[in-house]
PDB file of C-alpha atoms and ligand atoms in Angstrom:
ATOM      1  CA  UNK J  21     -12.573  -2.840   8.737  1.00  0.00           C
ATOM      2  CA  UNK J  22     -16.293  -1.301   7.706  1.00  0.00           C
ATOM      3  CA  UNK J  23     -14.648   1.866   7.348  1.00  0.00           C
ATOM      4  CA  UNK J  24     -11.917   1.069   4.569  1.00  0.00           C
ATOM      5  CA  UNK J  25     -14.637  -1.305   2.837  1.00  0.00           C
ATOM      6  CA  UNK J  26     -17.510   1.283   2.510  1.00  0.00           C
ATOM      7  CA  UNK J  27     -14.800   3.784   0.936  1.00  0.00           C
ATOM      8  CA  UNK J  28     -13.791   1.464  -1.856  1.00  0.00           C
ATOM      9  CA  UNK J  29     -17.196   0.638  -2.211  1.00  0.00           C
ATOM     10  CA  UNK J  30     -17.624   3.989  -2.927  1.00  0.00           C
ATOM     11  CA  UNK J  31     -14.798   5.578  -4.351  1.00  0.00           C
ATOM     12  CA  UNK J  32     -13.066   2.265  -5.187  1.00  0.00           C
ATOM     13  CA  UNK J  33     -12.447   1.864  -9.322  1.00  0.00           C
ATOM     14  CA  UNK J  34     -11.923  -1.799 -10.311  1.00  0.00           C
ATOM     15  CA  UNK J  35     -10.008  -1.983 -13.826  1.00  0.00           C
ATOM     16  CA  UNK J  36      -9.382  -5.207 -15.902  1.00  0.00           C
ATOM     17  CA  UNK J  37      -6.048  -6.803 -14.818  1.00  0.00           C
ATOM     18  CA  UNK J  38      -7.183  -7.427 -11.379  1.00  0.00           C
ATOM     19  CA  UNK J  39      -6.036  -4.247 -10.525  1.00  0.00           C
ATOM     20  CA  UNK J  40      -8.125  -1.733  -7.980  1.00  0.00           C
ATOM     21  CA  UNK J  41      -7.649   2.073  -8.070  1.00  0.00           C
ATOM     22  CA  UNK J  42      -7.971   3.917  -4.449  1.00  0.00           C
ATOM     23  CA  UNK J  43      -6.144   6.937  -5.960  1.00  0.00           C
ATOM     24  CA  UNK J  44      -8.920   9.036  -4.817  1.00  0.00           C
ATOM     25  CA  UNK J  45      -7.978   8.368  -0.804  1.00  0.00           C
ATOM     26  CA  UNK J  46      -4.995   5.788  -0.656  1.00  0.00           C
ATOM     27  CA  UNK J  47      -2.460   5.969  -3.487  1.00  0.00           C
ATOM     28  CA  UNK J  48      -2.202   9.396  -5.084  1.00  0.00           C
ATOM     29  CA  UNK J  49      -4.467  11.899  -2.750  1.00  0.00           C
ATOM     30  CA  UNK J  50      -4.720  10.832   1.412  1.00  0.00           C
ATOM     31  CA  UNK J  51      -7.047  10.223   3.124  1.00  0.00           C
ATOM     32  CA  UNK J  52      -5.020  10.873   6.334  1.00  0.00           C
ATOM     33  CA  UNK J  53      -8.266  10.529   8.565  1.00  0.00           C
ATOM     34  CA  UNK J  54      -9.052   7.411   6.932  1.00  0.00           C
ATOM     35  CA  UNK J  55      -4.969   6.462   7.764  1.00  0.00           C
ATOM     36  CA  UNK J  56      -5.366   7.109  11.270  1.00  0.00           C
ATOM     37  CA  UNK J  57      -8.299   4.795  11.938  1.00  0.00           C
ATOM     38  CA  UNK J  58      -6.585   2.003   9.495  1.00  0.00           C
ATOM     39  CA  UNK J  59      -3.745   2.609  12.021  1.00  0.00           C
ATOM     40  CA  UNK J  60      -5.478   1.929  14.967  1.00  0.00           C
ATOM     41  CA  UNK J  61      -6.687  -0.886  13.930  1.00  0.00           C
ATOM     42  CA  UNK J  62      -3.293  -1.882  13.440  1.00  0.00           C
ATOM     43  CA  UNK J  63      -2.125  -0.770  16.855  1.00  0.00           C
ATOM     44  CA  UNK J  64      -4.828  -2.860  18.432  1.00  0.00           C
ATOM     45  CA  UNK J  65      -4.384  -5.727  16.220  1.00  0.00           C
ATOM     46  CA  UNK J  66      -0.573  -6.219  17.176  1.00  0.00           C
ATOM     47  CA  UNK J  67      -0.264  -4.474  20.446  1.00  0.00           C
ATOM     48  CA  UNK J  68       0.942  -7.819  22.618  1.00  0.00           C
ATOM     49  CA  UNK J  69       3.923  -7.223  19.980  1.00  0.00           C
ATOM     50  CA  UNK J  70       7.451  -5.359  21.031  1.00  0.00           C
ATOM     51  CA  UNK J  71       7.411  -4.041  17.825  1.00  0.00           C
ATOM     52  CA  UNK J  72      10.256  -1.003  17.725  1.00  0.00           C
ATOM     53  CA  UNK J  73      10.505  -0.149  13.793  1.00  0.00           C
ATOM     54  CA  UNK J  74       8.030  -0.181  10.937  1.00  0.00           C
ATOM     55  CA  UNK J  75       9.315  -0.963   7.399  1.00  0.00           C
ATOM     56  CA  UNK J  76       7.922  -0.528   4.269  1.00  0.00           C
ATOM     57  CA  UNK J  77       8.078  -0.405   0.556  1.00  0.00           C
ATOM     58  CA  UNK J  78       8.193   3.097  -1.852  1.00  0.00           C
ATOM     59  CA  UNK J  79       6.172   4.736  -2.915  1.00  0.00           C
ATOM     60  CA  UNK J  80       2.154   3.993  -2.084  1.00  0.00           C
ATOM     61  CA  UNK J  81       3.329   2.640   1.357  1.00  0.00           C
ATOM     62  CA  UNK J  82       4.783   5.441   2.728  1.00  0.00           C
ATOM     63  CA  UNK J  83       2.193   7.127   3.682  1.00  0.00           C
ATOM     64  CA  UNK J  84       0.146   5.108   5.681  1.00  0.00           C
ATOM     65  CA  UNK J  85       3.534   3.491   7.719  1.00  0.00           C
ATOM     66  CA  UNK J  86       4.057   6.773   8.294  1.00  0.00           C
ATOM     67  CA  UNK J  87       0.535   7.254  10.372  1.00  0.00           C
ATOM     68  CA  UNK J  88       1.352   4.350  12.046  1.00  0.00           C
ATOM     69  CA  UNK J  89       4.854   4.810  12.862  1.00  0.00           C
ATOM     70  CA  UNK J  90       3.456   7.990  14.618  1.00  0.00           C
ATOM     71  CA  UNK J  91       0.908   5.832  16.727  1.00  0.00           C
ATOM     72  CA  UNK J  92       2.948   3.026  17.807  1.00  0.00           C
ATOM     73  CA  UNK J  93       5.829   5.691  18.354  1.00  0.00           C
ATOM     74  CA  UNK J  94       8.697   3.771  16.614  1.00  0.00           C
ATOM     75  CA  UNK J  95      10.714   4.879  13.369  1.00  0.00           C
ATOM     76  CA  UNK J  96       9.369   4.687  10.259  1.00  0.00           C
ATOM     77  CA  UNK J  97      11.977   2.789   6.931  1.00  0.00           C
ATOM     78  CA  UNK J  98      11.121   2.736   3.399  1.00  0.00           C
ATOM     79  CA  UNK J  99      12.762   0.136   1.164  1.00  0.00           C
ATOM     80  CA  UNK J 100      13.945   2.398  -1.623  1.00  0.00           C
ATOM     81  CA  UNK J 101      13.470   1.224  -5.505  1.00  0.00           C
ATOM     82  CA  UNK J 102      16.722   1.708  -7.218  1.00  0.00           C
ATOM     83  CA  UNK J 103      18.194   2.567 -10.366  1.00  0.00           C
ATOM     84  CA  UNK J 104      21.733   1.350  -9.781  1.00  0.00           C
ATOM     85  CA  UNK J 105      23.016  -0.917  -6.886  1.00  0.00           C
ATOM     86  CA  UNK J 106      26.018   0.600  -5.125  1.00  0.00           C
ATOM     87  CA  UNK J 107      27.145  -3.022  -3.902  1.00  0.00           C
ATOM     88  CA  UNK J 108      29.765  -2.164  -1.114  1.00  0.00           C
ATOM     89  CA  UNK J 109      28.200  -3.659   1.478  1.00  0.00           C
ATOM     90  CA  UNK J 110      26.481  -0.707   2.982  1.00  0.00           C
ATOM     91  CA  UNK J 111      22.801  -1.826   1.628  1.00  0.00           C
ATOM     92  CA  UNK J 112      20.568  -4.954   2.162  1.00  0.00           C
ATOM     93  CA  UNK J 113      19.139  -5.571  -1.216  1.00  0.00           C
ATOM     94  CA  UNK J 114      16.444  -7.404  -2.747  1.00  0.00           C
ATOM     95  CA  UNK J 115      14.536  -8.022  -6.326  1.00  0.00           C
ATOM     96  CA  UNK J 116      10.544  -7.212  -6.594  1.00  0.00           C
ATOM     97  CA  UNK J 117       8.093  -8.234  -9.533  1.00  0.00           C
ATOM     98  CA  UNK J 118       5.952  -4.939  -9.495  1.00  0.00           C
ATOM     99  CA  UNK J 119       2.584  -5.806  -9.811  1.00  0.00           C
ATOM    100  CA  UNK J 120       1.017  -3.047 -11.660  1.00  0.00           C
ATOM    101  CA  UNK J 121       4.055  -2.343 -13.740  1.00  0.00           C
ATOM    102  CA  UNK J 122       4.961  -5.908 -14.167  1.00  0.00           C
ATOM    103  CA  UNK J 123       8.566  -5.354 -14.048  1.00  0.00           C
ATOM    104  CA  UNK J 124      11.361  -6.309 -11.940  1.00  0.00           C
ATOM    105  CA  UNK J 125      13.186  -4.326  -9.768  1.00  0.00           C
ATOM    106  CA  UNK J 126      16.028  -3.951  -7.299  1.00  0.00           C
ATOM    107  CA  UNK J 127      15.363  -2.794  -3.669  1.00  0.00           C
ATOM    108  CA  UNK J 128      17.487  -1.318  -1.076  1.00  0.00           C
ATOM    109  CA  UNK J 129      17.637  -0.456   2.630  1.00  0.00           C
ATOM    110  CA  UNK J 130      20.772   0.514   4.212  1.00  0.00           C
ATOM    111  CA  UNK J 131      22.258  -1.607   6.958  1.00  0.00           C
ATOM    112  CA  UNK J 132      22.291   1.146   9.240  1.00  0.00           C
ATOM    113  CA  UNK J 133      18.247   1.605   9.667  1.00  0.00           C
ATOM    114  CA  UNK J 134      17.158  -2.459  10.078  1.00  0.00           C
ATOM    115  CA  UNK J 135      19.525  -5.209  12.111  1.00  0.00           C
ATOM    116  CA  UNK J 136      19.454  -7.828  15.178  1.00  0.00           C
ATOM    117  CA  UNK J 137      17.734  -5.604  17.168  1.00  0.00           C
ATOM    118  CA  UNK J 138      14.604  -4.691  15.839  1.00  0.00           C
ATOM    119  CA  UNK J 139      10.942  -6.214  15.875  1.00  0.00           C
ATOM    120  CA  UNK J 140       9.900  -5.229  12.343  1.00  0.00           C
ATOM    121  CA  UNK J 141       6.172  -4.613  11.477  1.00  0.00           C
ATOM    122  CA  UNK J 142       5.965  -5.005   7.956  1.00  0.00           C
ATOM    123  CA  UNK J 143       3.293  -2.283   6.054  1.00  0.00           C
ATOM    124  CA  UNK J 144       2.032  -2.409   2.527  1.00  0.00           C
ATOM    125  CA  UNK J 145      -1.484  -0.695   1.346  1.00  0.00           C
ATOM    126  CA  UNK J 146      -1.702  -4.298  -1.609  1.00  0.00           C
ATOM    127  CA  UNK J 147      -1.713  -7.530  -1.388  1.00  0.00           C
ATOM    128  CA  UNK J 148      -1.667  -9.219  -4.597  1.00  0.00           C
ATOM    129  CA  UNK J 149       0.745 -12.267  -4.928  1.00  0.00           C
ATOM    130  CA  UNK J 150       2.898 -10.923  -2.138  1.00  0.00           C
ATOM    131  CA  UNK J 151       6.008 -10.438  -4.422  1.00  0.00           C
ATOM    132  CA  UNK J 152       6.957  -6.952  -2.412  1.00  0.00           C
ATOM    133  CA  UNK J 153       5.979  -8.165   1.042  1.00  0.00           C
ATOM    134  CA  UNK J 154       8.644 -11.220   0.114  1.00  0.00           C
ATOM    135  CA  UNK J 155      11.154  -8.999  -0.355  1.00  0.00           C
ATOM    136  CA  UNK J 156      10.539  -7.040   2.718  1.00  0.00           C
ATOM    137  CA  UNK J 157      10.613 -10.384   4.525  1.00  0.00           C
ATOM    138  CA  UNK J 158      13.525 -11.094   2.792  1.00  0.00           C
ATOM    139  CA  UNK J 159      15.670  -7.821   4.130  1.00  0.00           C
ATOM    140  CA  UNK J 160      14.385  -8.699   7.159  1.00  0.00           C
ATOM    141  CA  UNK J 161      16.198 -12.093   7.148  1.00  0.00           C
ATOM    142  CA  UNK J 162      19.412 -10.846   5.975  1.00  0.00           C
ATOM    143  CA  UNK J 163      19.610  -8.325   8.547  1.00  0.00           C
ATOM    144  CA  UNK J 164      18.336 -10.564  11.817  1.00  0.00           C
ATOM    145  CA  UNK J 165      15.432  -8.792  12.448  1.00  0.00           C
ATOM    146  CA  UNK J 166      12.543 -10.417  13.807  1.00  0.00           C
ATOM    147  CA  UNK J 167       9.396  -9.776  11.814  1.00  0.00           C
ATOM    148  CA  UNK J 168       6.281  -9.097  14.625  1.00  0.00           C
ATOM    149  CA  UNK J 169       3.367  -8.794  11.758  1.00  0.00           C
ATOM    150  CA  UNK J 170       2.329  -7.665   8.575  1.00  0.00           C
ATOM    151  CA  UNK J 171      -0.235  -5.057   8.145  1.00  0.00           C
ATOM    152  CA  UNK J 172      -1.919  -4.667   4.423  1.00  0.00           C
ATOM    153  CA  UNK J 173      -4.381  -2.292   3.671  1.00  0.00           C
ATOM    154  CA  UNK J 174      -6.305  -4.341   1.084  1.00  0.00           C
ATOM    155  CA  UNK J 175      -5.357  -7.926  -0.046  1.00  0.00           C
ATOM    156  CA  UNK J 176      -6.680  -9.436  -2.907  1.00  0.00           C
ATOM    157  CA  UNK J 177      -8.072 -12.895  -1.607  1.00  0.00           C
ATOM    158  CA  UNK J 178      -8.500 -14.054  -4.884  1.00  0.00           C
ATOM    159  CA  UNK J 179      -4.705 -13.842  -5.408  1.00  0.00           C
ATOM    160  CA  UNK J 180      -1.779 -16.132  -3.588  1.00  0.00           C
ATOM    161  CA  UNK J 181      -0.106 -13.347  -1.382  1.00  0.00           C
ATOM    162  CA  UNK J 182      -1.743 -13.257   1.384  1.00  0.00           C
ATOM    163  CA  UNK J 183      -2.757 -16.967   2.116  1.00  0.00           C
ATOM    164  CA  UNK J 184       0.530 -18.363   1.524  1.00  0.00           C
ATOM    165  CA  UNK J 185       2.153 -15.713   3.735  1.00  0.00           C
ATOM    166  CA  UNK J 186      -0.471 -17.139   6.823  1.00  0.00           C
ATOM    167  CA  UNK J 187      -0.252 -20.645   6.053  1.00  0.00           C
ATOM    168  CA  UNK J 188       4.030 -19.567   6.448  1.00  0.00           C
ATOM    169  CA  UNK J 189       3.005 -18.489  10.156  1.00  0.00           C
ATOM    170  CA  UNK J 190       2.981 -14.931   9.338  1.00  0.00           C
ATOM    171  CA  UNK J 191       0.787 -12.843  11.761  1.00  0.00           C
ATOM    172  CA  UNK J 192      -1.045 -10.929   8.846  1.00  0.00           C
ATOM    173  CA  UNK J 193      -3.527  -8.354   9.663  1.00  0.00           C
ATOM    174  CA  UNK J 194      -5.200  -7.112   6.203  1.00  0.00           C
ATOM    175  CA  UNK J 195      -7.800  -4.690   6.922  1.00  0.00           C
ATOM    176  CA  UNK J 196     -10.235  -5.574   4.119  1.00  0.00           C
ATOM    177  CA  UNK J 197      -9.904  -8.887   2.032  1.00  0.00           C
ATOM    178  CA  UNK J 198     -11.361  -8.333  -1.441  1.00  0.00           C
ATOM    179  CA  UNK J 199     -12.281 -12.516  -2.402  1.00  0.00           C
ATOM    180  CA  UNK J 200     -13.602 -10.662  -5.739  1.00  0.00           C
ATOM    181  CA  UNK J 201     -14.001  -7.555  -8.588  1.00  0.00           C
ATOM    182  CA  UNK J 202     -15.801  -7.344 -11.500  1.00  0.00           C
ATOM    183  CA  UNK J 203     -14.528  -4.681 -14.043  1.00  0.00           C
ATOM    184  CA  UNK J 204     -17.418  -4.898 -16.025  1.00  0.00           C
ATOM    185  CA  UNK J 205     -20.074  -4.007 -13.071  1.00  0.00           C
ATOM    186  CA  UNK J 206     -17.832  -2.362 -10.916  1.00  0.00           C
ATOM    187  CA  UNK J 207     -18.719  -4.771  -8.082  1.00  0.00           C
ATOM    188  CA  UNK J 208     -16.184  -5.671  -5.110  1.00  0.00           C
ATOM    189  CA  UNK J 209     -16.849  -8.317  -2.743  1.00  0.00           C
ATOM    190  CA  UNK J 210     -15.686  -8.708   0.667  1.00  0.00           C
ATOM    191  CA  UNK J 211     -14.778 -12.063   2.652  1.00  0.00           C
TER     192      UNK J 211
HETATM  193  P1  LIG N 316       2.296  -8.072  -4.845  1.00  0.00           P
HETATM  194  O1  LIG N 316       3.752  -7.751  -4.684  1.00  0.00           O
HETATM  195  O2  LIG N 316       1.667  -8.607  -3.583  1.00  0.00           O
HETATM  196  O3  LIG N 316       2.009  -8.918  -6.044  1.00  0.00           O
HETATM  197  O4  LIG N 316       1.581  -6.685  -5.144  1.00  0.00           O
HETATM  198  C1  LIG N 316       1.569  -5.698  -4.142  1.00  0.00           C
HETATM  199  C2  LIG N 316       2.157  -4.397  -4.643  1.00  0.00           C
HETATM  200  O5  LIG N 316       1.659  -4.091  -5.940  1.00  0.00           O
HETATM  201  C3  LIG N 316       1.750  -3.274  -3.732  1.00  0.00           C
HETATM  202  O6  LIG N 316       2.932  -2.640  -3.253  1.00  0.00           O
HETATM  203  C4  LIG N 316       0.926  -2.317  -4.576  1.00  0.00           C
HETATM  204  O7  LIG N 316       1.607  -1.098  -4.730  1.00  0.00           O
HETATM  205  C5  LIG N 316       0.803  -2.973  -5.945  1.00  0.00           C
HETATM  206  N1  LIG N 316      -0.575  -3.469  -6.205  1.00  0.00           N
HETATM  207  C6  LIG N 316      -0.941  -4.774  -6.329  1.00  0.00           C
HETATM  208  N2  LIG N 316      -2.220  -4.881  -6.674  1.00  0.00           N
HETATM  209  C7  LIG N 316      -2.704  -3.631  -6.738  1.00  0.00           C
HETATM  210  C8  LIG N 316      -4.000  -3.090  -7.053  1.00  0.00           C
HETATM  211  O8  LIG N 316      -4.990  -3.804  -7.334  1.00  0.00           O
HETATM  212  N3  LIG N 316      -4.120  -1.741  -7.006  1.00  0.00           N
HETATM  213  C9  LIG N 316      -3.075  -0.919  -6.704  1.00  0.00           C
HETATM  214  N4  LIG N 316      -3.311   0.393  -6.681  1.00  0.00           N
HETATM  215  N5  LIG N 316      -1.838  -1.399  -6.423  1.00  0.00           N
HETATM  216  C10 LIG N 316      -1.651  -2.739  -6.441  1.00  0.00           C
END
């Protein structure tokens, strides 16, 4: 998507760590114009799909499932990071490696917002090694959901995620692939 790559061209900050900082429009101020568009793309990208719920992961993918949700008119469910499980039953849960804080941690979603019924589009704004997508996919098992697509804002190509996730069958949609970043220049490169 031109769009998304001429703003992190532009306003994109590569750091060592093969990490990429969008804070200026994705993951601290929104660009909710920018959202919209990345939505659509979305929208036409899976729209053979029944898809009737979008999940996604706290905190940085909130806000564009939320765009989307609005477009493709289905509900909107964040997996939520937590502190302490409350294992009664009531919760699908699931353990992420956080990429950028490399730590692991325990996810939730309650069994009343994801089940046999619903054709899940999964939403993320990173791909890196595809640790938090996995666990999506994962609560998605447990409950008997059928997963439609995946829709990342930005994978890293040069990282495992998103490959292994399409050679897996996955119908994965990232809207700009970033095969590499030099922290030293500055300089991101497209596939
Ligand atoms: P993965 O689980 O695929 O290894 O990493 C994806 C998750 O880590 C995303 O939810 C995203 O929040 C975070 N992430 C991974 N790489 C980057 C990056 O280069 N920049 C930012 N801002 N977040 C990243």
């Amino acid at each position: 998507m031109e769009l998304l790559e001429e703003r992190i061209q532009r306003d994109g900050v590569v750091k060592s760590g093969d990490v990429l900082k969008v804070d200026s429009f994705l993951n601290h101020q929104m660009d909710v114009e920018l959202f919209t568009e990345m939505a659509r793309e979305w929208h036409r990208h899976f729209a053979d799909k029944p898809i009737n719920k979008i999940l996604t992961i706290e905190a940085s993918g909130i806000g564009i499932a939320a765009i989307a949700g609005a477009l493709f008119g289905v509900p909107v469910v964040f997996a939520k990071k937590s502190q302490s499980i409350n294992l009664d039953g009531t919760v699908y849960c699931t353990r992420i490696q956080s990429f950028t804080h490399g730590k692991v941690f325990d996810v939730i979603v309650s069994k009343k917002f994801i089940g046999p019924d619903d054709h899940v589009l999964l939403i993320d704004d990173f791909m890196a090694n595809g640790c938090a997508m996995n666990g999506l996919i994962e609560v998605c098992e447990y409950a008997g959901a059928t997963i439609e697509g995946i829709g990342i804002a930005i994978e890293k190509g040069f990282q495992q995620g998103g490959d292994s996730l399409r050679e897996r069958g996955y119908d994965l949609c990232s809207l700009a692939i970033v095969d590499a970043m030099d922290p030293d220049t500055g300089t991101v490169t497209f596939r």
